Coordinates of C-alpha atoms in Angstrom, one line a residue:
X21 CA 0.0 0.0 0.0
X22 CA 1.5 3.2 -1.1
X23 CA 0.7 6.3 1.1
X24 CA 1.1 9.7 -0.3
X25 CA 3.0 12.4 1.5
X26 CA -0.3 14.3 2.4
X27 CA -1.8 11.2 4.0
X28 CA 1.3 10.7 6.1
X29 CA 1.2 14.3 7.2
X30 CA -2.4 13.9 8.2
X31 CA -1.7 10.7 10.2
X32 CA 1.1 12.4 12.0
X33 CA -1.1 15.4 13.0
X34 CA -3.9 13.0 14.1
X35 CA -1.4 11.1 16.3
X36 CA -0.1 14.3 17.9
X37 CA -3.7 15.5 18.7
X38 CA -4.6 12.1 20.1
X39 CA -1.5 12.1 22.3
X40 CA -2.2 15.6 23.6
X41 CA -5.8 14.8 24.4
X42 CA -4.8 11.6 26.2
X43 CA -2.2 13.6 28.3
X44 CA -4.9 16.2 29.2
X45 CA -7.4 13.5 30.0
X46 CA -5.1 11.6 32.3
X47 CA -3.3 14.5 33.9
X48 CA -5.9 17.3 33.8
X49 CA -9.2 15.6 34.3
X50 CA -8.4 12.3 35.9
X51 CA -5.4 13.8 37.8
X52 CA -3.4 10.6 37.5
X53 CA -0.4 12.4 38.9
X54 CA -2.3 13.1 42.1
X55 CA -3.5 9.5 42.5
X56 CA -0.2 7.9 41.6
X57 CA 2.3 10.3 43.0
X58 CA 0.2 12.4 45.5
X59 CA 1.0 15.7 43.9
X60 CA -1.1 18.8 45.2
X61 CA -2.6 16.5 47.8
X62 CA -2.3 16.0 51.6
X63 CA -3.6 13.2 53.8
X64 CA -5.8 13.6 57.0
X65 CA -6.7 10.7 59.3
X66 CA -10.2 10.5 60.7
X67 CA -10.8 8.2 63.7
X68 CA -14.2 6.6 63.7
X69 CA -15.9 4.2 66.1
X70 CA -17.0 2.2 63.1
X71 CA -16.9 2.5 59.3
X72 CA -20.6 3.5 59.1
X73 CA -20.8 2.3 55.5
X74 CA -17.9 4.5 54.2
X75 CA -15.6 2.9 51.6
X76 CA -12.5 3.7 49.7
X77 CA -12.8 6.2 46.8
X78 CA -15.8 7.7 48.6
X79 CA -16.2 11.5 48.3
X80 CA -15.1 14.1 50.9
X81 CA -17.0 17.4 50.9
X82 CA -16.5 20.7 52.7
X83 CA -19.5 23.0 52.8
X84 CA -21.1 21.0 50.0
X85 CA -18.0 21.2 47.7
X86 CA -16.0 18.1 46.9
X87 CA -12.5 18.6 48.2
X88 CA -11.0 15.0 48.2
X89 CA -11.5 11.3 48.3
X90 CA -11.3 8.5 50.8
X91 CA -8.0 6.7 50.1
X92 CA -8.3 3.8 52.6
X93 CA -10.3 2.3 55.5
X94 CA -8.2 0.6 58.2
X95 CA -9.2 -1.3 61.4
X96 CA -7.8 -0.2 64.7
X97 CA -8.0 -1.6 68.3
X98 CA -10.8 0.9 69.1
X99 CA -12.6 1.3 65.8
X100 CA -11.6 2.3 62.3
X101 CA -9.5 5.0 60.6
X102 CA -10.4 6.7 57.3
X103 CA -7.5 8.2 55.3
X104 CA -8.7 11.3 53.5
X105 CA -6.8 12.6 50.5
X106 CA -7.6 16.3 50.3
X107 CA -6.9 18.8 47.5
X108 CA -4.3 21.4 48.5
X109 CA -6.2 24.1 46.6
X110 CA -8.8 24.2 49.4
X111 CA -8.0 25.8 52.8
X112 CA -10.0 23.8 55.4
X113 CA -9.9 24.9 59.1
X114 CA -8.4 22.4 61.5
X115 CA -11.3 22.8 63.9
X116 CA -13.8 20.7 61.9
X117 CA -16.2 17.8 62.6
X118 CA -16.1 14.7 60.3
X119 CA -19.6 13.4 59.7
X120 CA -20.6 10.4 57.6
X121 CA -23.7 11.0 55.6
X122 CA -25.6 9.2 52.9
X123 CA -26.6 10.7 49.6
X124 CA -30.1 9.1 50.0
X125 CA -31.8 6.4 52.0
X126 CA -30.2 3.8 49.8
X127 CA -27.4 5.9 48.4
X128 CA -23.6 5.8 48.9
X129 CA -21.9 7.3 51.9
X130 CA -19.5 10.2 52.0
X131 CA -17.6 12.2 54.5
X132 CA -18.7 15.8 55.2
X133 CA -16.3 18.2 56.9
X134 CA -18.3 20.6 59.0
X135 CA -16.4 23.6 60.4
X136 CA -17.0 24.5 64.0
X137 CA -15.1 27.8 63.8
X138 CA -13.7 29.7 60.9
X139 CA -10.7 30.9 62.9
X140 CA -7.5 29.1 63.7
X141 CA -5.0 27.2 61.5
X142 CA -5.9 25.0 58.5
X143 CA -5.6 21.3 58.1
X144 CA -2.1 20.1 57.0
X145 CA -0.7 16.8 55.9
X146 CA -0.7 14.2 58.8
X147 CA -3.4 15.9 60.9
X148 CA -5.8 13.6 62.8
X149 CA -9.5 14.3 63.5
X150 CA -10.2 12.5 66.8
X151 CA -13.3 10.3 67.5
X152 CA -15.0 12.9 69.7
X153 CA -15.3 15.2 66.6
X154 CA -16.9 12.6 64.4
X155 CA -20.5 11.5 63.7
X156 CA -21.8 8.1 62.4
X157 CA -25.5 7.9 61.4
X158 CA -27.5 5.1 62.9
X159 CA -27.6 1.9 61.0
X160 CA -30.6 1.7 58.8
X161 CA -30.8 -2.1 59.3
X162 CA -31.0 -1.7 63.0
X163 CA -33.7 0.9 62.6
X164 CA -35.7 -1.4 60.3
X165 CA -35.2 -4.3 62.6
X166 CA -36.5 -2.3 65.6
X167 CA -39.5 -1.0 63.6
X168 CA -40.2 -4.6 62.5
X169 CA -40.0 -5.8 66.1
X170 CA -42.3 -3.0 67.2
X171 CA -44.9 -3.8 64.6
X172 CA -44.7 -7.5 65.4
X173 CA -45.5 -6.8 69.0
X174 CA -48.8 -5.1 68.0
X175 CA -51.7 -7.5 67.4
X176 CA -52.7 -7.4 63.8
X177 CA -56.3 -6.7 64.6
X178 CA -55.4 -3.7 66.7
X179 CA -53.0 -2.5 64.0
X180 CA -55.8 -2.8 61.4
X181 CA -58.1 -0.8 63.8
X182 CA -55.4 1.9 64.2
X183 CA -55.0 2.2 60.4
X184 CA -58.8 2.3 59.8
X185 CA -59.3 4.8 62.5
X186 CA -56.4 6.9 61.2
X187 CA -58.0 6.9 57.8
X188 CA -61.3 7.9 59.3
X189 CA -59.6 10.7 61.3
X190 CA -57.5 12.1 58.5
X191 CA -59.6 11.2 55.5
X192 CA -60.6 14.3 53.5
X193 CA -58.4 16.6 55.6
X194 CA -55.8 17.1 52.9
X195 CA -56.4 20.9 52.5
X196 CA -56.5 21.4 56.3
X197 CA -53.3 19.4 56.8
X198 CA -51.7 21.4 53.9
X199 CA -52.7 24.6 55.7
X200 CA -51.3 23.3 58.9
X201 CA -48.0 22.4 57.3
X202 CA -47.8 25.7 55.5
X203 CA -48.6 27.5 58.8
X204 CA -46.0 25.5 60.6
X205 CA -43.4 26.3 57.9
X206 CA -44.2 30.0 58.1
X207 CA -44.0 29.9 61.9
X208 CA -40.6 28.3 61.7
X209 CA -39.5 30.8 59.1
X210 CA -40.7 33.7 61.3
X211 CA -39.0 32.1 64.3
X212 CA -35.7 32.0 62.3
X213 CA -36.0 35.6 61.3
X214 CA -36.6 36.6 65.0
X215 CA -34.0 34.2 66.3
X216 CA -32.2 36.9 68.3
X217 CA -35.4 38.0 70.1
X218 CA -36.4 34.4 70.8
X219 CA -32.9 33.7 72.2
X220 CA -33.1 36.9 74.4
X221 CA -36.5 35.8 75.6
X222 CA -35.1 32.4 76.6
X223 CA -32.1 33.9 78.3
X224 CA -34.2 36.3 80.2
X225 CA -36.8 33.7 81.2
X226 CA -34.7 32.8 84.2
X227 CA -35.7 35.9 86.4
X228 CA -39.4 35.3 85.5
X229 CA -39.1 31.7 86.5
X230 CA -37.3 32.7 89.7
X231 CA -40.1 35.1 90.5
X232 CA -42.6 32.3 90.1
X233 CA -40.5 30.2 92.5
X234 CA -40.3 33.0 95.0
X235 CA -44.1 33.5 94.8
X236 CA -44.8 29.8 95.2
X237 CA -46.6 30.4 98.5
X238 CA -48.9 32.9 96.8
X239 CA -49.5 30.5 93.9
X240 CA -50.4 27.7 96.4
X241 CA -52.7 30.1 98.3
X242 CA -54.4 31.0 94.9
X243 CA -54.7 27.3 94.1
X244 CA -56.3 26.6 97.5
X245 CA -58.8 29.5 97.0
X246 CA -59.6 28.1 93.6
X247 CA -60.1 24.7 95.1
X248 CA -62.5 26.3 97.6
X249 CA -64.4 28.0 94.9
X250 CA -64.8 24.8 92.9
X251 CA -65.8 22.9 96.0
X252 CA -68.5 25.6 96.7
X253 CA -69.7 25.3 93.1
X254 CA -69.9 21.5 93.5
X255 CA -71.8 21.7 96.8
X256 CA -74.2 24.3 95.2
X257 CA -74.6 22.5 92.0
X258 CA -78.4 22.7 92.1
X259 CA -78.3 26.5 92.6
X260 CA -75.8 26.9 89.7
X261 CA -77.9 24.7 87.5
X262 CA -81.0 26.8 88.4
X263 CA -79.1 30.0 87.6
X264 CA -78.1 28.6 84.2
X265 CA -81.6 27.4 83.5
X266 CA -83.3 30.6 84.6
X267 CA -80.6 32.9 83.1
X268 CA -82.2 32.8 79.7
X269 CA -85.7 33.9 80.8
X270 CA -84.2 36.5 83.1
X271 CA -82.2 37.9 80.2
X272 CA -85.4 38.0 78.1
X273 CA -87.1 40.0 80.9
X274 CA -84.2 42.4 81.1
X275 CA -84.3 42.8 77.3
X276 CA -88.1 43.6 77.4
X277 CA -87.5 46.0 80.3
X278 CA -84.9 47.8 78.2
X279 CA -87.3 47.9 75.3
X280 CA -89.9 49.5 77.4
X281 CA -87.6 52.2 78.8
X282 CA -85.9 52.8 75.5
X283 CA -87.7 56.1 74.8
X284 CA -86.5 57.6 78.1
X285 CA -83.3 55.7 78.7
X286 CA -81.1 57.8 76.4
X287 CA -82.2 61.0 78.2
X288 CA -81.4 59.4 81.5
X289 CA -78.0 58.3 80.3
X290 CA -77.3 61.7 78.8
X291 CA -78.1 63.3 82.2
X292 CA -75.9 60.7 83.9
X293 CA -73.0 61.9 81.6
X294 CA -73.5 65.4 82.9
X295 CA -73.6 64.0 86.5
X296 CA -70.5 62.0 85.8
X297 CA -68.6 65.1 84.5
X298 CA -69.6 66.9 87.7
X299 CA -68.5 63.9 89.8
X300 CA -65.1 63.8 87.9
X301 CA -64.6 67.5 88.6
X302 CA -65.5 67.2 92.3
X303 CA -63.8 63.8 92.7
X304 CA -61.4 65.0 95.4
X305 CA -64.3 66.5 97.4
X306 CA -66.3 63.2 97.1
X307 CA -63.3 61.3 98.3
X308 CA -62.9 63.7 101.2
X309 CA -66.6 63.3 102.0
X310 CA -66.3 59.5 102.0
X311 CA -63.3 59.7 104.2
X312 CA -64.7 62.2 106.7
X313 CA -68.3 60.8 106.8
X314 CA -67.4 57.8 108.9
X315 CA -65.5 60.0 111.3
X316 CA -68.4 62.3 111.6
X317 CA -70.8 59.5 112.3
X318 CA -68.3 58.2 114.9
X319 CA -68.3 61.6 116.6
X320 CA -72.1 61.9 116.6
X321 CA -72.3 58.4 118.2
X322 CA -69.8 59.5 120.8
X323 CA -71.8 62.5 121.9
X324 CA -75.3 61.0 121.4
X325 CA -74.8 57.9 123.6
X326 CA -72.3 58.8 126.3
X327 CA -74.3 57.5 129.2
X328 CA -76.1 54.6 127.6
X329 CA -77.1 51.8 130.0
X330 CA -76.0 53.9 133.0
X331 CA -77.8 55.5 136.0
X332 CA -76.8 59.1 135.2
X333 CA -79.6 61.7 135.4
X334 CA -78.7 63.2 132.0
X335 CA -78.5 60.9 129.0
X336 CA -77.5 61.7 125.4
X337 CA -75.6 64.7 124.2
X338 CA -74.7 67.5 126.5
X339 CA -75.7 70.7 124.9
X340 CA -75.0 74.3 125.8
X341 CA -77.7 77.0 125.3
X342 CA -75.4 80.0 125.7
X343 CA -76.4 82.4 122.9
X344 CA -73.7 84.5 121.3
X345 CA -75.9 87.1 119.7
X346 CA -74.4 89.3 117.1
X347 CA -70.9 87.8 117.5
X348 CA -69.8 88.2 114.9
X349 CA -72.4 90.5 113.4
X350 CA -74.1 89.6 110.2
X351 CA -72.4 90.5 106.9
X352 CA -74.2 93.2 104.9
X353 CA -71.5 94.1 102.5
X354 CA -72.2 93.0 98.9
X355 CA -75.9 93.0 99.2
X356 CA -78.6 95.6 98.4
X357 CA -79.1 98.4 100.9
X358 CA -81.8 97.9 103.5
X359 CA -84.0 100.5 101.7
X360 CA -84.0 98.3 98.5
X361 CA -84.8 95.0 100.3
X362 CA -88.3 93.8 99.4
X363 CA -90.7 93.2 102.2
X364 CA -91.4 89.5 103.0
X365 CA -95.2 90.1 102.6
X366 CA -94.9 90.9 98.9
X367 CA -96.2 88.0 96.7
X368 CA -95.0 89.1 93.2
X369 CA -91.7 87.7 91.7
X370 CA -89.9 90.3 89.6
X371 CA -86.8 89.2 87.6
X372 CA -83.7 88.7 89.6
X373 CA -81.1 91.4 89.2
X374 CA -78.1 90.5 87.1
X375 CA -74.9 89.6 88.9
X376 CA -74.0 87.9 92.1
X377 CA -74.8 88.8 95.7
X378 CA -72.5 87.5 98.4
X379 CA -70.5 88.7 101.4
X380 CA -67.8 90.8 99.7
X381 CA -65.4 91.3 102.6
X382 CA -61.7 90.1 102.8
X383 CA -61.4 86.4 102.6
X384 CA -59.7 86.2 105.9
X385 CA -62.3 88.3 107.7
X386 CA -64.2 86.9 110.6
X387 CA -67.5 87.8 108.9
X388 CA -69.3 84.8 107.2
X389 CA -66.2 82.7 107.1
X390 CA -68.0 80.0 105.2
X391 CA -69.5 82.4 102.6
X392 CA -69.3 82.1 98.9
X393 CA -66.1 84.2 98.7
X394 CA -64.2 81.3 100.3
X395 CA -65.5 78.5 98.0
X396 CA -62.5 76.5 96.8
X397 CA -62.0 76.4 93.0
X398 CA -61.9 72.8 91.7
X399 CA -60.0 73.7 88.5
X400 CA -57.6 76.2 90.1
X401 CA -56.1 74.6 93.2
X402 CA -55.3 77.2 95.8
X403 CA -57.8 79.8 94.5
X404 CA -61.1 80.7 96.1
X405 CA -64.0 82.5 94.4
X406 CA -67.8 82.8 94.6
X407 CA -68.6 81.5 91.1
X408 CA -67.1 79.1 88.5
X409 CA -66.4 81.9 86.0
X410 CA -64.6 83.9 88.7
X411 CA -62.6 80.7 89.5
X412 CA -61.6 80.2 85.8
X413 CA -60.7 83.9 85.3
X414 CA -57.4 85.5 86.2
X415 CA -59.0 88.4 88.0
X416 CA -58.0 88.5 91.7
X417 CA -60.6 88.9 94.4
X418 CA -61.1 92.5 95.5
X419 CA -63.3 93.1 98.6
X420 CA -65.6 96.1 98.9
X421 CA -64.6 97.0 102.4
X422 CA -63.6 95.5 105.7
X423 CA -67.3 94.9 106.7
X424 CA -67.2 97.0 109.8
X425 CA -70.0 99.4 108.8
X426 CA -72.5 99.9 111.6
X427 CA -74.1 102.8 109.9
X428 CA -74.3 104.4 106.4
X429 CA -73.9 102.5 103.1
X430 CA -72.6 99.0 103.8
X431 CA -71.2 98.8 100.2
X432 CA -69.1 102.0 100.5
X433 CA -65.8 101.5 98.7
X434 CA -63.2 103.6 96.9
X435 CA -62.7 101.0 94.1
X436 CA -66.0 101.9 92.4
X437 CA -67.1 98.2 92.2
X438 CA -70.8 97.6 91.3
X439 CA -73.3 95.7 93.4
X440 CA -74.4 93.1 92.4
X441 CA -71.0 91.9 90.9
X442 CA -71.0 90.8 87.2
X443 CA -69.1 87.8 86.0
X444 CA -65.9 88.4 84.0
X445 CA -66.8 89.5 80.5
X446 CA -70.5 90.0 81.3
X447 CA -72.0 93.3 80.1
X448 CA -74.9 94.8 82.0
X449 CA -78.2 94.7 80.1
X450 CA -80.1 97.8 79.1
X451 CA -82.8 98.9 81.5
X452 CA -86.0 97.0 80.9
X453 CA -84.3 94.1 79.1
X454 CA -85.1 90.5 80.2
X455 CA -83.2 89.6 83.3
X456 CA -82.7 93.3 84.3
X457 CA -84.8 94.3 87.3
X458 CA -86.5 97.6 87.1
X459 CA -85.3 100.4 89.3
X460 CA -87.1 100.6 92.7
X461 CA -89.9 103.2 92.7
X462 CA -90.3 105.8 95.3
X463 CA -88.5 108.9 96.6
X464 CA -84.8 109.1 96.8
X465 CA -83.2 106.8 99.4
X466 CA -82.5 108.2 102.8
X467 CA -79.6 106.9 104.8
X468 CA -80.4 104.9 107.9
X469 CA -79.7 106.9 111.0
X470 CA -79.6 106.1 114.7
X471 CA -80.5 108.3 117.6
X472 CA -80.0 108.1 121.4
X473 CA -82.7 108.9 123.8
X474 CA -82.9 110.1 127.4
X475 CA -84.2 107.3 129.5
X476 CA -85.3 109.6 132.2
X477 CA -87.7 111.6 129.9
X478 CA -87.9 109.4 126.8
X479 CA -86.8 112.3 124.5
X480 CA -84.7 111.7 121.4
X481 CA -83.7 113.7 118.3
X482 CA -84.9 112.3 115.0
X483 CA -83.1 112.3 111.6
X484 CA -85.0 115.5 110.7
X485 CA -83.5 117.4 113.7
X486 CA -86.7 117.5 115.6
X487 CA -87.1 116.3 119.2
X488 CA -89.5 113.5 119.9
X489 CA -90.7 112.0 123.2
X490 CA -91.6 108.4 123.9
X491 CA -93.1 108.9 127.3
X492 CA -93.9 105.2 128.0
X493 CA -90.2 104.4 127.8
X494 CA -89.2 107.0 130.4
X495 CA -88.3 106.2 133.9
X496 CA -91.3 106.3 136.2
X497 CA -93.8 105.9 133.4
X498 CA -97.3 104.9 134.6
X499 CA -97.6 102.0 132.1
X500 CA -94.7 99.8 131.2
X501 CA -94.7 98.2 127.8
X502 CA -94.2 94.4 127.7
X503 CA -91.8 92.8 125.2
X504 CA -94.8 91.7 123.1
X505 CA -96.0 95.3 122.8
X506 CA -92.5 96.4 121.9
X507 CA -92.5 93.9 119.0
X508 CA -95.6 95.5 117.5
X509 CA -95.3 98.9 115.8
X510 CA -97.4 101.7 117.3
X511 CA -100.6 102.7 115.6
X512 CA -99.7 106.4 115.5
X513 CA -96.4 108.2 115.8
X514 CA -95.6 110.7 118.5

């Protein structure tokens, strides 16, 4: 056979390409040099209590990446040793755990290197991973034998009953179980996202549990009380049963009652809202009243029954009838003069004058100490005023005078204040307007005057300057007036 020069050249090129591909295949892909001569490889020994199904040429992974092979499995006096051939291109920490895992339930085993810490030196040739840092999965055959023995111990009829009842219990619950699994998965995901908070909760649960331990006596007392309540319920079972049976008709009666009072109930509730607002405003006063009322009753009882069941002549409260007349005298400051006071015999009812009438003397005066000028302001602690508007205003209290006016105008003042007093911001109405009292009719007012008389003759000087005589008041008068006659005005003047 004669080959041409071109064919020879083509055969030589094909042989060179085949040789290069074979070299790349054996030394690049198969890494024959690493297997035969150990180039770019280092060996690590793993001490195992048993082989756990691992075999030579098995894979070695680090964080899911294949980093070597199992070169050999050797028996030792305490177990087995696996020689791992690892690639030098991967830096693996020396602080790792060697775990034997299976690719699937019936798959091949491999060695997984799981780092316990990313710090520290890396594995080098000749390092040994001790047995306490290894993990061997349980033998699937032992697990199956144990499950088989457990099933054999259960009677077949009972097992069939369990299977049938399980089918009855879970039959048709596929969507519900799916939602349960989805919810559990979401719960686990949320727990993982809030892992720090959960860990903190677990770490700080100690003080809470300690407090429960410290309050064990209180918990026992509460449990004892609960047991007492339950025993009472048990002993009064018939009454509780009657309450339950009659509760429905009673509720119907209450509902019918509410239906009957429905037209007026909103009005009552609205009024109660106003009462509640007043009660909230005067809460401190109500509390003081509730605190002082028992003490007041105690004092009344102390003075009412001091000699009960005794032989004393006087029983009950000891009262004094000493009369302190005109001490202190009545307060007339802040009111209408005596000439404008209406007689008690009049039966008409004209409009009340605008403004406020009250004793307008200094707040520390001895006159009418419990008068309106000393009312405490609920919304302005420390302030006292006669009305709510005066309490809420910033105007200070200004008295008319000191109150010591035994004659003349009782409202005489240099401040020019009006009587009656208007609230802050209130303007007086025009004469004749609603709420404005008409001016009193009659002659101009004359001041009240006093006069002394001579007891020997009964003579006195009147306000007009003339001398008058009341002879029946004189010493030595033939007819003395009784106190009843002195209370009745004379028919004619002298």
